[in-house]
GROMACS .gro file of C-alpha atoms in nm:
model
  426
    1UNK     CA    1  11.114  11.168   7.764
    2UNK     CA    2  10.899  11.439   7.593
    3UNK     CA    3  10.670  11.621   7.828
    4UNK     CA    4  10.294  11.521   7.902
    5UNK     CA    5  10.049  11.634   8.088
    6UNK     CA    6  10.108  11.458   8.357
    7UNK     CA    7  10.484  11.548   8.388
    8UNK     CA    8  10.435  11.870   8.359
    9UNK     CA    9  10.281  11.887   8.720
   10UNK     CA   10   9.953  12.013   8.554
   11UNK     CA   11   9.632  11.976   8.353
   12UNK     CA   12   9.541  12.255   8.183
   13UNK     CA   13   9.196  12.080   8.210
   14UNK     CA   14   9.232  12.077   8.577
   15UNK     CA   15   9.389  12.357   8.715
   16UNK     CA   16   9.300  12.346   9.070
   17UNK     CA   17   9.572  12.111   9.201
   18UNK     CA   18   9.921  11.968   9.090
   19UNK     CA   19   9.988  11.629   8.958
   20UNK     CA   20  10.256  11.402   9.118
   21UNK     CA   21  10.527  11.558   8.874
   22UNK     CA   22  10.563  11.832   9.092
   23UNK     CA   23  10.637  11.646   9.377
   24UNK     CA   24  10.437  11.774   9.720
   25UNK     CA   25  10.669  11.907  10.004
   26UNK     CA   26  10.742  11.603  10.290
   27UNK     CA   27  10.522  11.705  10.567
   28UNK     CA   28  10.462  11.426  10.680
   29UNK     CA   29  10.699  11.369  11.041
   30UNK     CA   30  10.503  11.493  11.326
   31UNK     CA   31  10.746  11.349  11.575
   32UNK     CA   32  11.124  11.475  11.473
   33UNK     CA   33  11.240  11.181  11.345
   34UNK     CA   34  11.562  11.307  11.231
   35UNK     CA   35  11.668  11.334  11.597
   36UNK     CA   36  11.725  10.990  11.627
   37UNK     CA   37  11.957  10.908  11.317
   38UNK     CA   38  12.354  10.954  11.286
   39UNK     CA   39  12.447  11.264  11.037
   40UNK     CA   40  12.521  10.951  10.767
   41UNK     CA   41  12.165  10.834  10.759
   42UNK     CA   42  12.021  11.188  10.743
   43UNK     CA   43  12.241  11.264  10.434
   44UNK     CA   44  12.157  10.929  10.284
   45UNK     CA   45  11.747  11.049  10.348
   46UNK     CA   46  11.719  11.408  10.198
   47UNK     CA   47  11.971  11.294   9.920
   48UNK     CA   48  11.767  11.031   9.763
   49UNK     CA   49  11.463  11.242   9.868
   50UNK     CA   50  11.637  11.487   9.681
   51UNK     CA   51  11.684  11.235   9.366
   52UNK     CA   52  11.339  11.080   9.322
   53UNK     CA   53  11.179  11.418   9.340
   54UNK     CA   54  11.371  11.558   9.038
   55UNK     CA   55  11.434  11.251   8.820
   56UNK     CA   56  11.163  11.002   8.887
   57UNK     CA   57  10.865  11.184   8.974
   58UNK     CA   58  10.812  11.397   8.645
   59UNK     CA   59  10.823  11.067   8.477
   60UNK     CA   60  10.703  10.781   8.647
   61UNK     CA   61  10.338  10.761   8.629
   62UNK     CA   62  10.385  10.697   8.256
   63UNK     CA   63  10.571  10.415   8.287
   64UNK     CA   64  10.336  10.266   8.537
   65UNK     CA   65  10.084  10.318   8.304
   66UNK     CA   66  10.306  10.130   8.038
   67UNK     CA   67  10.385   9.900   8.313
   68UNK     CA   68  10.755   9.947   8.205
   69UNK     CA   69  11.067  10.015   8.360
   70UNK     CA   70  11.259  10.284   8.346
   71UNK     CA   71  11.606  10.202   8.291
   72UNK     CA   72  11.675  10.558   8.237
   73UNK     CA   73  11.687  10.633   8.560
   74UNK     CA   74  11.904  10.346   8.738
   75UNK     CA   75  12.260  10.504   8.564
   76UNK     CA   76  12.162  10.832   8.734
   77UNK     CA   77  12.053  10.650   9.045
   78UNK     CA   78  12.410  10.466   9.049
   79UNK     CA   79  12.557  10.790   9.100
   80UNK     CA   80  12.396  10.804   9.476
   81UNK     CA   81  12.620  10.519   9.582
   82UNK     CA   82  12.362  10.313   9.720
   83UNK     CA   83  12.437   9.968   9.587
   84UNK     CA   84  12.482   9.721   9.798
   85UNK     CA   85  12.265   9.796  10.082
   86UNK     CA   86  12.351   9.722  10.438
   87UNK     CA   87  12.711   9.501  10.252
   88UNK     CA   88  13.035   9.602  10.336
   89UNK     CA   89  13.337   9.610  10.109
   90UNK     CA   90  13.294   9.507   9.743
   91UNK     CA   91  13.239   9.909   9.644
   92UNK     CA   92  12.914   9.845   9.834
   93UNK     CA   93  12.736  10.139  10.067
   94UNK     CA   94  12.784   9.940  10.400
   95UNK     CA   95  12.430  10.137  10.528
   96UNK     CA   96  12.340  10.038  10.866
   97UNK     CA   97  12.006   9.863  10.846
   98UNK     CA   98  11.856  10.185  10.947
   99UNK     CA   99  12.031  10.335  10.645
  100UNK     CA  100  11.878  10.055  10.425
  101UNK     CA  101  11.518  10.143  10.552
  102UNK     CA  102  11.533  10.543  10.504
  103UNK     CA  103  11.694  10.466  10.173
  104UNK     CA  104  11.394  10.232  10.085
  105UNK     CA  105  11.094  10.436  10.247
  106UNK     CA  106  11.256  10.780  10.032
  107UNK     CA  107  11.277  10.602   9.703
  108UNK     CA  108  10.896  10.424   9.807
  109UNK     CA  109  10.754  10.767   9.859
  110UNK     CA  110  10.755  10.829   9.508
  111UNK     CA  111  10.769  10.509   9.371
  112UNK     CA  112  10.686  10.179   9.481
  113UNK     CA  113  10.876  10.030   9.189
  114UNK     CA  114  11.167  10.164   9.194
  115UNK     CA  115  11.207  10.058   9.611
  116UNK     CA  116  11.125   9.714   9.482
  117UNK     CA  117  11.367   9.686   9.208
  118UNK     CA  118  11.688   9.800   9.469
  119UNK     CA  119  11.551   9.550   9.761
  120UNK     CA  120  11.570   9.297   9.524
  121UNK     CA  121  11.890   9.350   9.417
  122UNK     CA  122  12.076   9.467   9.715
  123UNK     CA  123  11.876   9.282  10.005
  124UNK     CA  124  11.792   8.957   9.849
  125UNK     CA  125  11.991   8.891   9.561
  126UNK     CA  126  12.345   9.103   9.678
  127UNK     CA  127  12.339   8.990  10.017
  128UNK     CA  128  12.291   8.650   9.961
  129UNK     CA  129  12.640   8.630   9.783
  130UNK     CA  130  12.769   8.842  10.062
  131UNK     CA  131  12.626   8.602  10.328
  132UNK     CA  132  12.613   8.277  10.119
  133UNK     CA  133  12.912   8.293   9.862
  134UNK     CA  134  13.263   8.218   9.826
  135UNK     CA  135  13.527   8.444   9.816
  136UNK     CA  136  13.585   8.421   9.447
  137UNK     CA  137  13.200   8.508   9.366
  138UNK     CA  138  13.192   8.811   9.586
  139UNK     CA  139  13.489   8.970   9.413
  140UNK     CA  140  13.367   8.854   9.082
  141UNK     CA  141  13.003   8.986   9.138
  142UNK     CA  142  12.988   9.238   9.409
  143UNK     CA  143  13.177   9.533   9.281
  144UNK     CA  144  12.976   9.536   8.947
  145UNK     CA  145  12.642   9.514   9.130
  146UNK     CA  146  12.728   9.786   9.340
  147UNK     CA  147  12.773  10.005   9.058
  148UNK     CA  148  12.450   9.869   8.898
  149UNK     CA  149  12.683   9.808   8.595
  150UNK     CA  150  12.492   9.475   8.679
  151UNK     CA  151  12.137   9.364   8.827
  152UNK     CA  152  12.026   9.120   9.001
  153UNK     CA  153  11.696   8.893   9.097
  154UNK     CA  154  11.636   8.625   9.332
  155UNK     CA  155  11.457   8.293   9.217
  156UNK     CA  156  11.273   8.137   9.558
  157UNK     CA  157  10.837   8.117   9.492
  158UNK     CA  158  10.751   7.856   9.247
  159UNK     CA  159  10.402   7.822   9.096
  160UNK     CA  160  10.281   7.580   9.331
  161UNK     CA  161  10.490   7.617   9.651
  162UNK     CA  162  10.423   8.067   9.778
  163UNK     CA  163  10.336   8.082  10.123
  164UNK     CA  164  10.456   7.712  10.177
  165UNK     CA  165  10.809   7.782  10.016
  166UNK     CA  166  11.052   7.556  10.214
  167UNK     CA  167  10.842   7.268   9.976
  168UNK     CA  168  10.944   7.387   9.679
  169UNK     CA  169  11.004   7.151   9.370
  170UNK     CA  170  11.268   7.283   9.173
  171UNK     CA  171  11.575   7.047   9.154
  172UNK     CA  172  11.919   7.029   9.089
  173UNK     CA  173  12.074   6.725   8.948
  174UNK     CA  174  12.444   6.689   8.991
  175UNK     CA  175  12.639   6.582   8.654
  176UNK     CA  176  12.994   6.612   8.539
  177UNK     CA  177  13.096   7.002   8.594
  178UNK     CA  178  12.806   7.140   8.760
  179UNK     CA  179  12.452   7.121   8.791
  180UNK     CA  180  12.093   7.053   8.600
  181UNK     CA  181  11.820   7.256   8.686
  182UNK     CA  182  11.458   7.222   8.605
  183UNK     CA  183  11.147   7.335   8.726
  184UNK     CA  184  10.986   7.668   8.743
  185UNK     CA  185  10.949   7.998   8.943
  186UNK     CA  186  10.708   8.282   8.982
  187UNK     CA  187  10.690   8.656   9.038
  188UNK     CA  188  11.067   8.707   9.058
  189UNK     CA  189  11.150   9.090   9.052
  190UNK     CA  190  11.373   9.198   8.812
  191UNK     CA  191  11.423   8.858   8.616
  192UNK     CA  192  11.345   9.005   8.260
  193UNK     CA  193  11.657   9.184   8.256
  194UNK     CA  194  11.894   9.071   8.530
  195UNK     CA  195  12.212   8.995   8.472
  196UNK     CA  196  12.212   8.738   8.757
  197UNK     CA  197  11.924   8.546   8.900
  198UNK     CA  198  12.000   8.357   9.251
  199UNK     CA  199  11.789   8.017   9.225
  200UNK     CA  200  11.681   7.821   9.492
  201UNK     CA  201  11.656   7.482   9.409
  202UNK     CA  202  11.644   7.117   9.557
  203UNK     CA  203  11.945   6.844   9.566
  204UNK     CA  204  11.854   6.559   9.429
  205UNK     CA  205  12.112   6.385   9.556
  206UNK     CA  206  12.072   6.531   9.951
  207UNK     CA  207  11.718   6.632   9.909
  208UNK     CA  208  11.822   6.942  10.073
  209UNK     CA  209  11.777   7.275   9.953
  210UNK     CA  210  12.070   7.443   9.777
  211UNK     CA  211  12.090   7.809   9.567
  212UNK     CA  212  12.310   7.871   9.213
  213UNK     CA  213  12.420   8.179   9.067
  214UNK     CA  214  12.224   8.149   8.690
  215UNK     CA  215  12.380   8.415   8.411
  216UNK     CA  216  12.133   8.590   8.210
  217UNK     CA  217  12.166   8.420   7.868
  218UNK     CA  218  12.168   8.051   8.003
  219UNK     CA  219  12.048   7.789   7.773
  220UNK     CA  220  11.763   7.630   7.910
  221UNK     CA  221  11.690   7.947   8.139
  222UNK     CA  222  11.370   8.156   7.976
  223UNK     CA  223  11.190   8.427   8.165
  224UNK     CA  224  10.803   8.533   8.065
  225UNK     CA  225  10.686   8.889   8.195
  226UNK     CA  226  10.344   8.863   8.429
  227UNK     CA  227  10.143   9.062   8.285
  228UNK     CA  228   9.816   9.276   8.375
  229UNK     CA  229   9.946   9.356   8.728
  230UNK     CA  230   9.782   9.651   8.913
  231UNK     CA  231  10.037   9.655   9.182
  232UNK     CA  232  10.408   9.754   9.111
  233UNK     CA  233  10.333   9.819   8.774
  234UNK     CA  234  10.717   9.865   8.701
  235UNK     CA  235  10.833   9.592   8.855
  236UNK     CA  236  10.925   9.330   8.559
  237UNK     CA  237  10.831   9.025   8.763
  238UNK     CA  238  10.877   8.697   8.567
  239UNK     CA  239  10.788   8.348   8.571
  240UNK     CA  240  11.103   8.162   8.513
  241UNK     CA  241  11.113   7.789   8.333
  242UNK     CA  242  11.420   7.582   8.357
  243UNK     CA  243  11.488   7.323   8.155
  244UNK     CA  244  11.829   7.141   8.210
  245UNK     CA  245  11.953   7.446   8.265
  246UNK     CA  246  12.376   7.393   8.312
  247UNK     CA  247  12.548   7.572   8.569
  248UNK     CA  248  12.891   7.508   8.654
  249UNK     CA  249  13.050   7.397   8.957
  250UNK     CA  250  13.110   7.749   9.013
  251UNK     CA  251  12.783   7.848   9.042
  252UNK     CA  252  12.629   7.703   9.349
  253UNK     CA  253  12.676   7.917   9.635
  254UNK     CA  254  12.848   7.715   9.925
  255UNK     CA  255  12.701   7.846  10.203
  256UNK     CA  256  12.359   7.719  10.179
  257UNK     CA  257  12.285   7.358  10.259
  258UNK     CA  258  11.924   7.353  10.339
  259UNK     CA  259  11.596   7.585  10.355
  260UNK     CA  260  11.701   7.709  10.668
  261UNK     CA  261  12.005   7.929  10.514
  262UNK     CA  262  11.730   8.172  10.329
  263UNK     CA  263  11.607   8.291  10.681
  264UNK     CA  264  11.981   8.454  10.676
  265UNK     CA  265  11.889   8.646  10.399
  266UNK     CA  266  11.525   8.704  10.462
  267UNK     CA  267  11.595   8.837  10.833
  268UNK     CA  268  11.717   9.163  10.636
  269UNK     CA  269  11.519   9.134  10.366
  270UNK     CA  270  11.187   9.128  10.568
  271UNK     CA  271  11.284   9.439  10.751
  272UNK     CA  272  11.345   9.620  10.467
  273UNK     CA  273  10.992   9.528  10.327
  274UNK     CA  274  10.816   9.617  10.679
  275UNK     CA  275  11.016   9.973  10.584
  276UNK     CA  276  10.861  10.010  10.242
  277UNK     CA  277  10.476  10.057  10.329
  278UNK     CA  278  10.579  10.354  10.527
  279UNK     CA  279  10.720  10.477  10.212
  280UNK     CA  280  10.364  10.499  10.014
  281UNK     CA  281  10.173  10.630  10.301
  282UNK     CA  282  10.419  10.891  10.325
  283UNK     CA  283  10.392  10.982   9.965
  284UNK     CA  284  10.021  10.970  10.024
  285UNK     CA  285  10.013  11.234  10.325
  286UNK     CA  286  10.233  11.477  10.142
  287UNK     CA  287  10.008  11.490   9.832
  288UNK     CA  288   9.682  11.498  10.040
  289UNK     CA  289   9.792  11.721  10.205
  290UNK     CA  290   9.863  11.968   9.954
  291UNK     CA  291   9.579  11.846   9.732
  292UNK     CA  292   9.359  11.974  10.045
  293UNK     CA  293   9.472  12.304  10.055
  294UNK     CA  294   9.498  12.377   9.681
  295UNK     CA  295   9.086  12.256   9.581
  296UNK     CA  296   8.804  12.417   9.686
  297UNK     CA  297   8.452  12.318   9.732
  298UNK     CA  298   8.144  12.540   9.869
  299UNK     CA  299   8.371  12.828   9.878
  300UNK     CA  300   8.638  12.683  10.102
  301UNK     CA  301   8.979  12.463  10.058
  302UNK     CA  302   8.910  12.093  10.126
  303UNK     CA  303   9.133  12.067  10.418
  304UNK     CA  304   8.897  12.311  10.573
  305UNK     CA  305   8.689  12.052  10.646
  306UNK     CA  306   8.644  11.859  10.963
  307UNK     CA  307   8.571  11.514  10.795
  308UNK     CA  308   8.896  11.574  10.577
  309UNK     CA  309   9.117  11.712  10.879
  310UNK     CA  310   9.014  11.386  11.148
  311UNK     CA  311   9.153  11.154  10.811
  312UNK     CA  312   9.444  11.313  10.786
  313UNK     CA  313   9.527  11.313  11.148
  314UNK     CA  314   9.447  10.908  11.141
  315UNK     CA  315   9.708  10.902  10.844
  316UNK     CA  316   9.936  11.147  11.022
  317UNK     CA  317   9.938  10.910  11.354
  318UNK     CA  318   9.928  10.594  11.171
  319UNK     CA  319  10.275  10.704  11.000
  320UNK     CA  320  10.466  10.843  11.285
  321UNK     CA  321  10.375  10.461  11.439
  322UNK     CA  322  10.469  10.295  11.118
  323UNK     CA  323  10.804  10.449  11.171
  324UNK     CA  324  10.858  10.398  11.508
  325UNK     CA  325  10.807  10.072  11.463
  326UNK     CA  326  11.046  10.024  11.183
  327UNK     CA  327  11.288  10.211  11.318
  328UNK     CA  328  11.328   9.980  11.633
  329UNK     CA  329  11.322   9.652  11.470
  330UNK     CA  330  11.643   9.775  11.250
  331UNK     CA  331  11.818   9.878  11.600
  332UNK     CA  332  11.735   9.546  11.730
  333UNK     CA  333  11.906   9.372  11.409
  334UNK     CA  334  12.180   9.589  11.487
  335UNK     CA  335  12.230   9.509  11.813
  336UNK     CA  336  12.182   9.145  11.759
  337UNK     CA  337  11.890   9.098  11.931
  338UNK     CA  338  11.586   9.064  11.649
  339UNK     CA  339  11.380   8.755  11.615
  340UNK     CA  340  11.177   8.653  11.255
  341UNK     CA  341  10.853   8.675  11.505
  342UNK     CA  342  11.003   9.067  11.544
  343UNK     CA  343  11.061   9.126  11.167
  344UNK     CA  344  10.699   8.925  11.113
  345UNK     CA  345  10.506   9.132  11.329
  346UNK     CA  346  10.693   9.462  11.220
  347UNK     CA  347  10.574   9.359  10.845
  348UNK     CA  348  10.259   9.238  10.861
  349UNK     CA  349  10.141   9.562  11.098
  350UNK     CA  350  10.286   9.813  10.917
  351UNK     CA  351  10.141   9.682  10.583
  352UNK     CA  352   9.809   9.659  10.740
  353UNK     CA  353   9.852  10.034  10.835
  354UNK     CA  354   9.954  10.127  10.579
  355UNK     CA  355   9.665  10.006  10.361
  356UNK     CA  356   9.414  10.199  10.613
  357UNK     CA  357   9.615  10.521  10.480
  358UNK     CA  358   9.662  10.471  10.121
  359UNK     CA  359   9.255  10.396  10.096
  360UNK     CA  360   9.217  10.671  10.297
  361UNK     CA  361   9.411  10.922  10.081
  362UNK     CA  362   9.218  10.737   9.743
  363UNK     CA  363   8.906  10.922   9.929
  364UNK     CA  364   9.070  11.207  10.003
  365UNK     CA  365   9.126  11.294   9.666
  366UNK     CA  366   8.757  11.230   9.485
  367UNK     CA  367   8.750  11.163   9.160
  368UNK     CA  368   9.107  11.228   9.133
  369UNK     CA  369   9.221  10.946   9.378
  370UNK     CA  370   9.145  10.699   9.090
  371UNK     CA  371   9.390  10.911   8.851
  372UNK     CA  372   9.748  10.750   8.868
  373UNK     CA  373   9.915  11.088   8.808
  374UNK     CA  374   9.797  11.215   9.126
  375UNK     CA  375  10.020  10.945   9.283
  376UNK     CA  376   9.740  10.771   9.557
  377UNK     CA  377   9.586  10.563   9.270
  378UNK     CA  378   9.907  10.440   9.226
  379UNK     CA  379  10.024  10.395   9.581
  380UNK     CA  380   9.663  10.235   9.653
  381UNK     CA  381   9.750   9.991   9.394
  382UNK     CA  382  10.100   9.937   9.477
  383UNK     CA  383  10.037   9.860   9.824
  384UNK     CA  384   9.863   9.503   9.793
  385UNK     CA  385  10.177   9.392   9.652
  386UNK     CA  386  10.337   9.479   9.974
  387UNK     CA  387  10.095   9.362  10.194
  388UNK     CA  388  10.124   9.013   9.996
  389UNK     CA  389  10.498   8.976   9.939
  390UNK     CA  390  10.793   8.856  10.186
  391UNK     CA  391  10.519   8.667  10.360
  392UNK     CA  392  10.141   8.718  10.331
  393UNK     CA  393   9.976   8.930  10.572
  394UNK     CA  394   9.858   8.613  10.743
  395UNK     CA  395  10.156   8.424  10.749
  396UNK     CA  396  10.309   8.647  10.914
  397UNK     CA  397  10.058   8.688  11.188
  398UNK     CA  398  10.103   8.318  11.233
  399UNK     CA  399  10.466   8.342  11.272
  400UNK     CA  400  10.371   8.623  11.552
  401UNK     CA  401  10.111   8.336  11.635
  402UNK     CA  402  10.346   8.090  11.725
  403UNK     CA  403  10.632   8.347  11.911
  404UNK     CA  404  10.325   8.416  12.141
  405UNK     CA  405  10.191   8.068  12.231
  406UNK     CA  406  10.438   7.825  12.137
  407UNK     CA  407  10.115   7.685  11.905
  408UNK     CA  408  10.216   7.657  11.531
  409UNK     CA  409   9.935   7.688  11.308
  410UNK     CA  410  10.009   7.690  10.900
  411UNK     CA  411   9.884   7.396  10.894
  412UNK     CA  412   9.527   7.271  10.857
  413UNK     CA  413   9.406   7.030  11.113
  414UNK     CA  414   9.418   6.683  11.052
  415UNK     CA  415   9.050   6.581  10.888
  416UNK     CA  416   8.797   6.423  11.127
  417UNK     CA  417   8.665   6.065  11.059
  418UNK     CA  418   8.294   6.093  10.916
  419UNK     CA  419   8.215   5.821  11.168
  420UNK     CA  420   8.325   6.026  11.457
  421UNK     CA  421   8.065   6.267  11.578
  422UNK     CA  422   8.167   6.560  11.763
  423UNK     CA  423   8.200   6.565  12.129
  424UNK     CA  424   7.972   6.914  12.187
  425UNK     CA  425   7.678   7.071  12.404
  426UNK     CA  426   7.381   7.219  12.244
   0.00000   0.00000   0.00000
């Protein structure tokens, strides 16, 4: 890509601070975290640190202007070895889930995007073939997914069933060699150009909920890009229509035989998602904090400033929590011991966090916080999606709802009868 303005790290219009391009320096960990990790996940951290500094972030506020993505990068990303995820075997990274996390939160810190586009294909649409599929379709699939000589996407919201997806309408109709599907899906990551597309569909024969590997090219399989999105601008999320749309035999993926099988994948899944907030606000702190220290106003560098200092000490603390958090819900996983209420909670708190510090770094930078190429317009933006995908921010306080008084409440109460008057003291 030709340089810009905004890839060159500055505007000759505005020389008093650097854009994004020149990435800020990670300042962010007030509490050592590297003490805790295993030499493996501290090389996996400062090498894709090391990556999305140099490659992506000279480049990438153009094509979330353009709301495009850039393909250029992902042969150059293969390179770090990081398909796969948390899988083992298959030429996948086996990463411990801890792995996973610093992996997302490094590539999140410059780009939201680009951390959405590898959970979706290693966490939700790789692992369910790893945790749901036969032999046959892991060696077939697995090896070139790893490489990202392939991509993937995973087909579960539908138009009319988000929140409330275990009611979703898509079906499957069992004929001579394989399967019909037909219905329709919504906001699926990566489904423009994915080679594979998991679908999650209902049997109409069981009426229970089964999933099928669809090939890109599929007659009766047509994606649509969503567009005028201010939030993961990169991501290529689709709405997907099927319309007796053949797959073979071959296709469905034997290990799931209701709704409850997606939990397997969405227990990792989740976590990595309650990782990727921390991500932005980290990106966020780094360039506020340099962005303080290079402007000046009334004679003195913005971080000079008490009002400045007390928000960047609320972003500074809210961070160091955000990770502390995430970091013990993967070691739970690990050891076997994590509940969805944990994963829930984890999610919806550090997404609600995290919010607090990307509009706080929006403020932080003036005028400029509204600018993409100074990265917190962008990671301001970027973090709704997060705080609305993999569960809402309320639905997952409900499922937290429900671990803590055995009470579940997603569903509204049952209407009153007009005639009945309420039974209440003035």
């Amino acid at each position: 890509m030709a340089p810009t303005l905004a890839n060159s790290g500055d505007y000759p219009t505005f020389p008093q601070a650097q854009t994004m391009a020149i990435f800020p320096k990670a300042c962010h960990d007030m509490l050592h975290w590297d003490e805790l990790l295993t030499d493996k996940e501290k090389q996996t951290k400062y090498k894709v640190r090391k990556f999305m500094e140099a490659e992506v972030a000279p480049i990438i506020a153009a094509y979330w202007e353009r709301a495009e993505f850039p393909h250029e990068v992902v042969p150059k990303l293969a390179k770090l070895g990081l398909g796969g995820g948390t899988i083992k075997g298959y030429g996948c990274a086996g990463q411990s889930v801890v792995e996973a996390g610093l992996t997302c939160i490094e590539v999140a810190r410059v780009d939201g995007s680009m951390s959405t586009f590898l959970m979706v294909h290693n966490s939700l649409c790789m692992l369910t073939i790893d945790l749901l599929g036969s032999e046959e379709q892991k060696q077939q699939l697995l090896p070139d997914m790893a490489a990202l000589k392939t991509t993937g996407a995973w087909g579960l919201t539908e138009p009319s069933n988000g929140s409330d997806a275990s009611a979703l309408q898509t079906t499957a109709t069992k004929i001579e060699g394989g399967y019909q599907l037909n219905g329709f899906k919504r906001w699926i990551g990566n489904a423009t150009f994915a080679d594979y597309v998991v679908i999650w569909a209902r049997n109409n024969e069981t009426h229970q909920v089964n999933a099928f590997i669809v090939k890109k090219g599929t007659k009766g399989f047509k994606t649509s890009k969503i567009e005028n999105k201010i939030a993961l601008r990169c991501v290529q999320n689709a709405d997907i229509m099927m319309t007796d749309c053949f797959v073979p035999d071959s296709a469905r993926l034997p290990g799931v035989n209701s709704f409850k099988d997606t939990n397997k994948v969405l227990a990792i899944s989740r976590i990595m998602v309650a990782w990727q907030p921390l991500g932005l606000a980290m990106g966020t702190y780094d360039m506020c904090n340099r962005y303080l220290q290079q402007r000046e106003q009334f004679g003195s560098p913005l971080a000079a400033f008490q009002a400045n200092q007390e928000k960047l000490s609320r972003m500074l603390g809210s961070i160091n929590a955000m990770f502390l958090m995430c970091f013990r819900l993967s070691k739970l996983h690990e050891a076997g011991k994590m509940s969805h209420a944990d994963a829930s909670m984890v999610k919806a708190w550090t997404t609600l966090r995290g919010r607090e510090v990307v509009a706080l770094g929006r403020e932080l930078l003036g005028g400029n916080g509204i600018v993409s190429d100074f990265l917190c317009a962008k990671t301001f933006c970027d973090m709704e999606a997060y705080y609305t995908y993999e569960g809402t921010y309320e639905v997952n306080a409900l499922v937290v709802g429900r671990e803590a008084t055995k009470i579940a409440a997603f569903k509204a109460p049952p209407k009153r009868s007009q005639k009945t008057k309420p039974d209440v003291q003035a």
